[in-house]
Coordinates of C-alpha atoms and ligand atoms in Angstrom, one line a residue:
M258 CA 0.0 0.1 0.0
T259 CA 1.1 3.4 -1.0
K260 CA -0.1 6.3 -0.1
V261 CA 1.6 10.1 -0.5
R262 CA 0.9 13.3 1.4
F263 CA 2.1 16.9 0.7
E264 CA 2.1 19.1 3.6
R265 CA 1.9 22.7 3.0
V266 CA 4.5 22.4 0.6
S267 CA 6.4 25.5 -1.3
K268 CA 8.9 25.8 -3.7
M269 CA 11.3 29.2 -4.3
F270 CA 13.5 29.6 -7.0
G271 CA 15.5 32.8 -5.7
D272 CA 12.7 35.1 -5.1
Y273 CA 10.1 33.4 -7.4
T274 CA 7.5 31.2 -6.1
A275 CA 7.1 28.7 -8.2
V276 CA 4.8 26.5 -5.9
Q277 CA 2.8 27.8 -3.1
E278 CA 1.4 25.8 -0.2
L279 CA 0.3 22.4 -1.7
N280 CA -1.7 20.3 0.6
F281 CA -3.2 17.2 -1.2
E282 CA -3.2 13.3 -0.8
I283 CA -2.8 10.5 -3.5
N284 CA -4.5 7.4 -2.3
D285 CA -3.0 3.9 -3.0
G286 CA -3.8 2.8 -6.6
E287 CA -4.9 6.0 -7.5
F288 CA -4.2 7.6 -11.2
L289 CA -3.6 11.2 -10.2
V290 CA -3.4 14.0 -13.3
L291 CA -1.8 17.5 -12.4
V292 CA -3.1 19.6 -14.9
G293 CA -2.8 23.6 -15.8
P294 CA -1.3 25.9 -18.0
S295 CA 2.5 25.9 -18.8
G296 CA 4.7 27.2 -15.8
C297 CA 2.1 27.1 -13.4
G298 CA 4.2 24.5 -11.2
K299 CA 2.8 21.1 -12.2
T300 CA 6.8 19.5 -13.0
T301 CA 8.5 21.4 -9.8
T302 CA 5.6 19.4 -8.0
L303 CA 6.3 16.2 -9.6
R304 CA 10.1 16.9 -9.0
M305 CA 9.8 17.5 -5.5
L306 CA 7.9 14.1 -5.2
A307 CA 10.5 12.4 -7.4
G308 CA 13.2 13.8 -5.0
L309 CA 15.0 15.9 -8.0
E310 CA 13.8 19.3 -6.2
T311 CA 13.7 20.0 -2.6
P312 CA 11.0 21.7 -1.3
S313 CA 11.8 25.4 0.3
Y314 CA 8.8 24.8 2.9
G315 CA 6.7 21.8 4.1
R316 CA 6.6 18.2 4.3
I317 CA 6.3 15.1 1.7
W318 CA 5.4 11.9 3.2
I319 CA 5.2 8.6 1.5
D320 CA 3.5 5.9 3.4
D321 CA 3.8 7.7 6.9
K322 CA 7.6 8.2 6.1
D323 CA 8.8 11.6 6.0
V324 CA 10.6 11.7 2.6
T325 CA 11.2 15.6 2.1
L326 CA 14.9 15.2 2.3
L327 CA 15.3 11.6 1.1
P328 CA 17.6 11.2 -2.0
A329 CA 15.5 10.4 -5.3
G330 CA 17.1 6.6 -5.5
E331 CA 16.0 5.8 -2.2
R332 CA 12.1 6.6 -2.5
G333 CA 11.0 3.6 -4.7
I334 CA 9.8 5.9 -7.3
S335 CA 9.9 5.5 -11.0
M336 CA 9.7 8.3 -13.4
V337 CA 9.0 8.8 -17.1
F338 CA 9.7 12.0 -19.1
Q339 CA 8.6 13.7 -22.2
S340 CA 11.7 12.7 -24.0
Y341 CA 12.0 9.2 -23.7
A342 CA 15.6 9.1 -23.3
L343 CA 16.4 5.5 -24.4
Y344 CA 19.9 4.7 -25.3
P345 CA 20.0 4.5 -28.8
H346 CA 22.9 2.0 -29.1
M347 CA 21.2 -0.8 -26.9
T348 CA 18.4 -2.9 -27.7
V349 CA 15.1 -2.9 -26.4
A350 CA 16.3 -6.0 -23.8
K351 CA 19.4 -3.9 -22.9
N352 CA 17.6 -0.9 -22.5
L353 CA 14.9 -2.6 -20.3
S354 CA 17.4 -4.4 -18.1
F355 CA 20.2 -1.8 -17.9
G356 CA 19.0 0.3 -14.6
M357 CA 18.8 -3.4 -12.9
E358 CA 22.2 -4.2 -14.2
V359 CA 23.6 -1.0 -12.9
R360 CA 22.2 -2.3 -9.4
H361 CA 23.9 -5.2 -10.0
E362 CA 20.7 -7.4 -9.5
P363 CA 21.1 -11.2 -10.5
K364 CA 21.4 -11.9 -14.2
A365 CA 18.5 -14.4 -13.9
E366 CA 16.0 -11.9 -12.1
R367 CA 16.8 -9.4 -14.8
A368 CA 15.8 -12.0 -17.7
V369 CA 12.7 -12.8 -15.6
R370 CA 11.7 -9.4 -15.5
V371 CA 12.6 -8.3 -18.9
R372 CA 10.3 -11.0 -20.0
R373 CA 7.4 -10.1 -18.0
V374 CA 7.5 -6.3 -18.7
A375 CA 8.0 -7.1 -22.7
E376 CA 4.9 -9.3 -22.6
M377 CA 2.6 -6.7 -20.7
L378 CA 3.7 -3.9 -22.8
G379 CA 3.3 -5.9 -26.2
L380 CA 7.3 -5.7 -26.9
T381 CA 8.3 -9.5 -26.8
S382 CA 9.0 -9.1 -30.9
M383 CA 11.1 -6.1 -30.5
L384 CA 13.4 -7.1 -27.9
D385 CA 16.4 -7.3 -30.6
R386 CA 15.9 -3.7 -31.9
K387 CA 17.3 -0.5 -31.3
P388 CA 15.3 2.5 -30.5
A389 CA 15.6 3.6 -34.2
A390 CA 13.8 0.8 -35.5
L391 CA 11.0 1.8 -33.3
S392 CA 7.7 3.8 -33.9
G393 CA 7.2 6.8 -31.3
G394 CA 4.5 4.6 -29.8
Q395 CA 6.8 1.5 -29.4
R396 CA 9.5 4.1 -27.9
Q397 CA 7.3 5.4 -25.6
R398 CA 6.3 1.7 -24.4
V399 CA 10.2 1.0 -23.7
A400 CA 10.5 3.9 -21.8
L401 CA 7.2 2.9 -19.6
G402 CA 8.9 -0.5 -19.6
R403 CA 12.0 0.7 -18.1
A404 CA 10.2 2.5 -15.1
M405 CA 7.9 -0.8 -14.6
I406 CA 10.8 -3.3 -14.4
H407 CA 12.1 -1.7 -11.2
E408 CA 8.8 -2.8 -9.8
P409 CA 8.3 1.0 -8.0
K410 CA 5.5 1.7 -5.3
L411 CA 4.9 5.2 -7.2
F412 CA 4.9 5.9 -10.8
L413 CA 5.5 9.5 -12.0
L414 CA 5.0 10.6 -15.8
D415 CA 5.9 14.0 -17.0
E416 CA 3.9 14.9 -20.4
P417 CA 4.7 11.0 -21.8
L418 CA 2.6 11.5 -24.8
S419 CA 3.8 15.0 -26.3
N420 CA 5.7 13.9 -28.6
L421 CA 3.2 11.6 -30.2
D422 CA 0.7 12.3 -33.2
A423 CA -3.0 13.1 -32.2
A424 CA -3.9 9.5 -33.2
L425 CA -1.1 7.6 -31.0
R426 CA -1.6 9.9 -28.1
T427 CA -5.4 8.5 -27.9
Q428 CA -4.0 4.9 -28.2
M429 CA -1.4 5.6 -25.7
R430 CA -3.8 7.3 -23.1
F431 CA -5.7 3.9 -23.1
E432 CA -2.8 1.9 -22.9
I433 CA -1.2 3.8 -20.0
S434 CA -4.7 3.9 -18.3
D435 CA -5.0 0.2 -18.4
L436 CA -1.5 -0.8 -17.6
Q437 CA -2.1 1.5 -14.4
K438 CA -5.0 -0.3 -13.5
R439 CA -3.5 -3.7 -13.9
L440 CA -0.4 -2.9 -12.0
G441 CA -2.6 -0.7 -9.4
V442 CA 0.3 1.1 -8.7
P443 CA -0.4 4.9 -7.8
T444 CA 0.3 7.2 -10.4
V445 CA 1.2 11.1 -10.6
Y446 CA 0.8 12.0 -14.3
V447 CA 1.4 15.6 -15.4
T448 CA -0.1 17.1 -18.6
H449 CA -1.2 20.7 -19.9
D450 CA -4.1 18.8 -22.1
Q451 CA -7.1 18.9 -20.1
V452 CA -8.8 16.2 -22.4
E453 CA -5.9 13.8 -21.2
A454 CA -6.6 14.8 -17.7
M455 CA -10.5 14.2 -18.1
T456 CA -9.9 11.0 -19.6
M457 CA -7.3 9.4 -17.7
G458 CA -7.2 10.4 -14.2
H459 CA -9.3 8.9 -11.2
R460 CA -8.7 12.3 -9.8
I461 CA -7.4 15.5 -11.5
A462 CA -5.4 18.4 -9.7
V463 CA -5.8 21.8 -11.3
F464 CA -2.8 23.9 -11.1
A465 CA -2.9 27.7 -11.7
N466 CA 0.2 30.2 -10.7
G467 CA 1.8 28.2 -8.3
R468 CA -1.7 27.0 -6.5
L469 CA -3.6 24.0 -6.6
M470 CA -7.1 25.3 -7.3
Q471 CA -9.0 22.2 -7.0
I472 CA -8.6 18.6 -7.0
G473 CA -11.3 16.2 -7.5
T474 CA -12.8 13.5 -10.2
P475 CA -13.2 14.6 -13.7
Q476 CA -17.2 14.6 -12.9
E477 CA -16.5 17.0 -9.8
L478 CA -14.3 19.5 -11.6
F479 CA -16.6 19.6 -14.6
R480 CA -19.8 19.9 -12.6
N481 CA -18.8 22.2 -9.8
P482 CA -15.8 24.0 -10.5
L483 CA -14.9 25.8 -7.0
N484 CA -13.3 29.1 -9.2
R485 CA -12.8 30.7 -12.4
E486 CA -9.7 29.1 -13.3
V487 CA -10.7 25.4 -12.8
A488 CA -14.4 26.3 -14.8
S489 CA -12.4 27.9 -17.8
F490 CA -9.8 25.3 -17.7
I491 CA -11.6 21.9 -17.8
G492 CA -14.2 21.4 -20.3
S493 CA -13.9 21.9 -24.3
P494 CA -14.7 24.4 -25.6
K495 CA -14.1 26.6 -22.8
M496 CA -16.9 27.9 -20.4
N497 CA -18.1 31.2 -21.4
I498 CA -17.6 33.7 -18.8
V499 CA -19.5 37.0 -18.9
D500 CA -19.9 40.1 -16.4
G501 CA -23.4 40.3 -14.8
D502 CA -25.2 41.6 -11.8
L503 CA -27.2 39.5 -8.7
F504 CA -30.2 41.1 -7.6
G505 CA -33.4 40.8 -5.4
I506 CA -33.0 38.8 -2.1
E507 CA -34.0 35.0 -1.1
S508 CA -37.0 34.0 -3.4
R509 CA -36.7 36.8 -5.6
A510 CA -32.7 36.6 -6.3
S511 CA -32.1 36.8 -9.9
V512 CA -28.9 37.5 -12.1
R513 CA -28.7 40.1 -14.8
L514 CA -26.6 39.2 -17.7
L515 CA -26.4 38.8 -21.8
G516 CA -29.0 41.1 -22.0
G517 CA -31.6 39.3 -19.8
S518 CA -33.0 38.8 -16.2
F519 CA -33.0 35.2 -14.8
K520 CA -34.6 34.0 -11.6
L521 CA -32.6 31.3 -9.5
S522 CA -34.3 28.4 -8.5
D523 CA -34.8 27.8 -4.7
V524 CA -32.2 25.2 -4.9
Q525 CA -29.7 27.8 -6.4
V526 CA -30.9 30.3 -3.8
G527 CA -30.1 27.6 -0.9
A528 CA -26.8 27.5 -2.5
L529 CA -25.9 31.1 -3.0
S530 CA -22.7 32.0 -1.0
P531 CA -23.3 34.5 1.5
K532 CA -19.9 36.3 0.1
A533 CA -22.4 37.1 -3.1
K534 CA -22.1 40.7 -3.8
P535 CA -24.3 42.7 -6.5
K536 CA -21.5 42.5 -9.1
I537 CA -20.9 38.6 -10.5
Q538 CA -19.8 36.7 -13.2
G539 CA -22.0 34.1 -14.8
G540 CA -20.6 30.9 -16.4
V541 CA -22.5 28.5 -19.0
R542 CA -20.8 25.8 -20.8
P543 CA -20.9 25.8 -24.8
Q544 CA -22.9 22.6 -24.5
D545 CA -25.2 23.9 -22.2
L546 CA -26.3 26.9 -24.2
H547 CA -28.2 25.7 -27.4
W548 CA -30.2 26.9 -30.5
V549 CA -33.7 27.4 -29.4
Q550 CA -34.9 25.1 -32.2
D551 CA -32.8 22.4 -30.5
A552 CA -33.1 22.9 -27.1
P553 CA -34.3 20.2 -24.3
S554 CA -37.6 21.4 -23.0
R555 CA -36.1 22.1 -19.5
C556 CA -34.0 25.1 -21.2
D557 CA -36.8 27.5 -20.7
Q558 CA -34.4 30.8 -20.7
R559 CA -33.7 33.0 -24.1
I560 CA -31.2 35.1 -25.1
S561 CA -30.5 36.5 -28.7
G562 CA -27.5 37.8 -30.5
R563 CA -25.6 38.0 -34.0
V564 CA -23.8 35.0 -35.3
I565 CA -20.0 35.9 -35.8
S566 CA -18.3 32.6 -36.5
I567 CA -19.3 28.9 -37.0
E568 CA -17.4 25.9 -36.2
T569 CA -18.5 22.7 -37.3
T570 CA -16.7 19.6 -36.0
G571 CA -19.0 17.1 -38.0
A572 CA -20.9 15.4 -34.9
E573 CA -21.6 19.0 -33.8
S574 CA -21.3 22.9 -34.5
F575 CA -20.1 25.4 -32.0
V576 CA -21.4 28.7 -32.8
M577 CA -19.7 32.5 -31.4
V578 CA -22.6 34.7 -30.8
K579 CA -22.1 38.4 -29.9
I580 CA -24.7 39.8 -27.3
G581 CA -24.2 43.2 -26.8
E582 CA -20.3 43.4 -25.8
A583 CA -20.4 40.0 -24.9
M584 CA -19.3 37.0 -27.0
V585 CA -20.5 33.6 -26.1
N586 CA -20.0 29.7 -27.7
A587 CA -23.2 27.9 -28.1
K588 CA -23.9 24.2 -29.7
F589 CA -25.8 23.9 -32.7
P590 CA -26.5 20.6 -34.4
S591 CA -24.3 19.8 -37.1
F592 CA -24.8 21.9 -40.1
A593 CA -27.5 23.6 -38.7
P594 CA -29.1 26.3 -41.4
V595 CA -27.3 29.0 -39.6
K596 CA -24.8 31.9 -41.1
V597 CA -22.6 34.7 -40.2
D598 CA -24.7 37.6 -39.4
D599 CA -27.7 36.0 -39.0
N600 CA -29.5 36.6 -35.5
V601 CA -30.2 33.4 -33.7
D602 CA -32.0 32.8 -30.2
L603 CA -30.6 30.6 -27.9
A604 CA -31.7 28.7 -24.6
F605 CA -30.5 27.8 -21.4
D606 CA -31.6 26.0 -18.1
V607 CA -30.9 28.5 -15.5
H608 CA -29.9 25.5 -13.3
D609 CA -26.8 25.3 -15.8
L610 CA -25.6 28.6 -14.7
H611 CA -22.5 29.0 -12.6
L612 CA -21.6 32.1 -10.6
F613 CA -18.3 33.7 -9.8
D614 CA -16.9 36.7 -7.4
P615 CA -15.4 39.0 -10.2
E616 CA -12.4 39.9 -7.8
T617 CA -11.6 36.5 -6.1
G618 CA -12.8 34.1 -9.1
G619 CA -14.3 31.7 -6.0
A620 CA -17.7 30.1 -7.1
L621 CA -20.7 31.7 -5.8
L622 CA -22.9 28.6 -6.2
T623 CA -21.9 25.6 -5.0
I624 CA -24.3 22.9 -5.1
D625 CA -23.3 19.5 -3.7
V626 CA -19.5 19.9 -4.3
A627 CA -17.6 16.6 -3.0
A628 CA -14.4 18.0 -4.1
H629 CA -11.8 18.7 -1.4
K630 CA -11.2 22.8 -1.2
P631 CA -7.5 23.7 -1.2
D632 CA -6.8 24.5 2.3
S633 CA -6.7 28.7 2.6
L634 CA -3.4 30.0 3.8
S635 CA -2.5 30.4 7.2
P636 CA 0.6 31.7 9.2
P637 CA 3.6 29.4 8.7
D638 CA 4.4 26.5 10.9
P639 CA 8.3 26.6 12.2
S640 CA 8.4 23.0 12.5
L641 CA 7.8 23.0 8.3
T642 CA 10.9 24.8 7.5
V643 CA 13.1 22.7 5.4
Q644 CA 16.6 22.3 7.1
H645 CA 18.7 22.0 3.7
K646 CA 21.9 19.9 4.6
Ligands
ATP845 P1 5.3 23.4 -18.4 O1 3.8 22.5 -18.5 O2 5.6 24.5 -19.5 O3 6.1 22.6 -18.2 P2 5.0 23.5 -15.3 O4 3.7 23.7 -15.0 O5 5.4 22.1 -15.6 O6 5.0 24.0 -16.6 P3 7.1 24.3 -13.9 O7 8.0 23.5 -14.7 O8 7.2 23.4 -12.8 O9 5.9 24.4 -14.6 O10 7.7 25.8 -13.9 C1 7.1 26.7 -12.7 C2 7.6 27.8 -12.5 O11 9.3 28.0 -12.2 C3 7.9 28.4 -14.0 O12 7.7 30.0 -13.9 C4 9.4 28.3 -14.4 O13 10.1 29.1 -15.3 C5 10.0 28.2 -12.8 N1 11.1 27.3 -12.7 C6 11.3 26.0 -12.5 N2 12.3 25.7 -13.0 C7 13.2 26.3 -12.3 C8 14.5 26.8 -12.1 N3 15.2 25.8 -11.9 N4 14.9 28.0 -11.7 C9 14.1 28.9 -11.8 N5 12.9 28.8 -12.2 C10 12.4 27.9 -12.3

């Protein structure tokens, strides 16, 4: 059983804070994806867990052992990098077994593990080939095999699919998820691709500006984003977020946005944050904003605007509509008979509205959020200061 815990972990590079106050756990057998825009601190977090960076503050625990200052080689962790870093002059078999050789593990044991790993990854027929004679996906599998052969208690993968083309990425996503399920080894996977995060992770940790914004299942993050960053990062196309006003009290509470006024339901009023002020931002996902002629019956709120652009994927179309000064993206049926400059009516269900505080970005309507809320900042605890040797 392996569990990992980050306790108030921060990392500074000089004056620059790359990662701030991380508090989260990774459960045994879990596939946790760290996701967020470039430079948000994902790789730094992974490298601290691997032992390749030392936190400036806080503690990292693996199975109740404080590993904050433990050297990388003693953590029982294997890491797979974006560049596969295979040895070009060695065969696949040698690439797989080399790490064991360096550790002077017995030859017979090496052979058994190479065979086992090659079988699991479908590499048996390629053991005598060199990396140059492999496809990108096969090289990626060798890189995975090289990590697996050490039978680590924790796998770390840093953007392992970014060098592959789109079709291969999709296939490898499935292969890695399936492998992780079979091995049952807790895995931390870094990506900036939210589709990868949504399709692979048991849970997803969304980072922005060095902070953990929310950690939860794909469903929790999609349905109940706790802040604007998560709302706009998770989901494709991006959630529409527009300025608006909140007015009326209790059962009469309503929002004004996109040229209309919409009364909140009783459930929403009950879930409205007491911190809500008259200025709000409203969010609605493009998939929840329908062309009126194609809207489910529950979508009884109407807005209208002018078509600016149309993007058709084949299965569906996303239409950019200008409403006053705001632009919103709405889902239309594929090849709907609308064109640029047409006036269109859109429909939505008031329950699909998300509300945010325009200043803090925090969600103001949180209904049934089971996701863990990252702790708010509190004064430093001197016992968590890392004493560098
Ligand atoms: P990407 O997706 O682009 O790899 P990331 O989310 O993994 O980004 P990190 O690599 O963790 O981001 O970097 C977080 C921040 O810390 C960035 O602003 C980066 O420039 C900075 N940083 C990372 N490593 C160092 C370093 N060794 N020295 C100085 N600054 C660093």
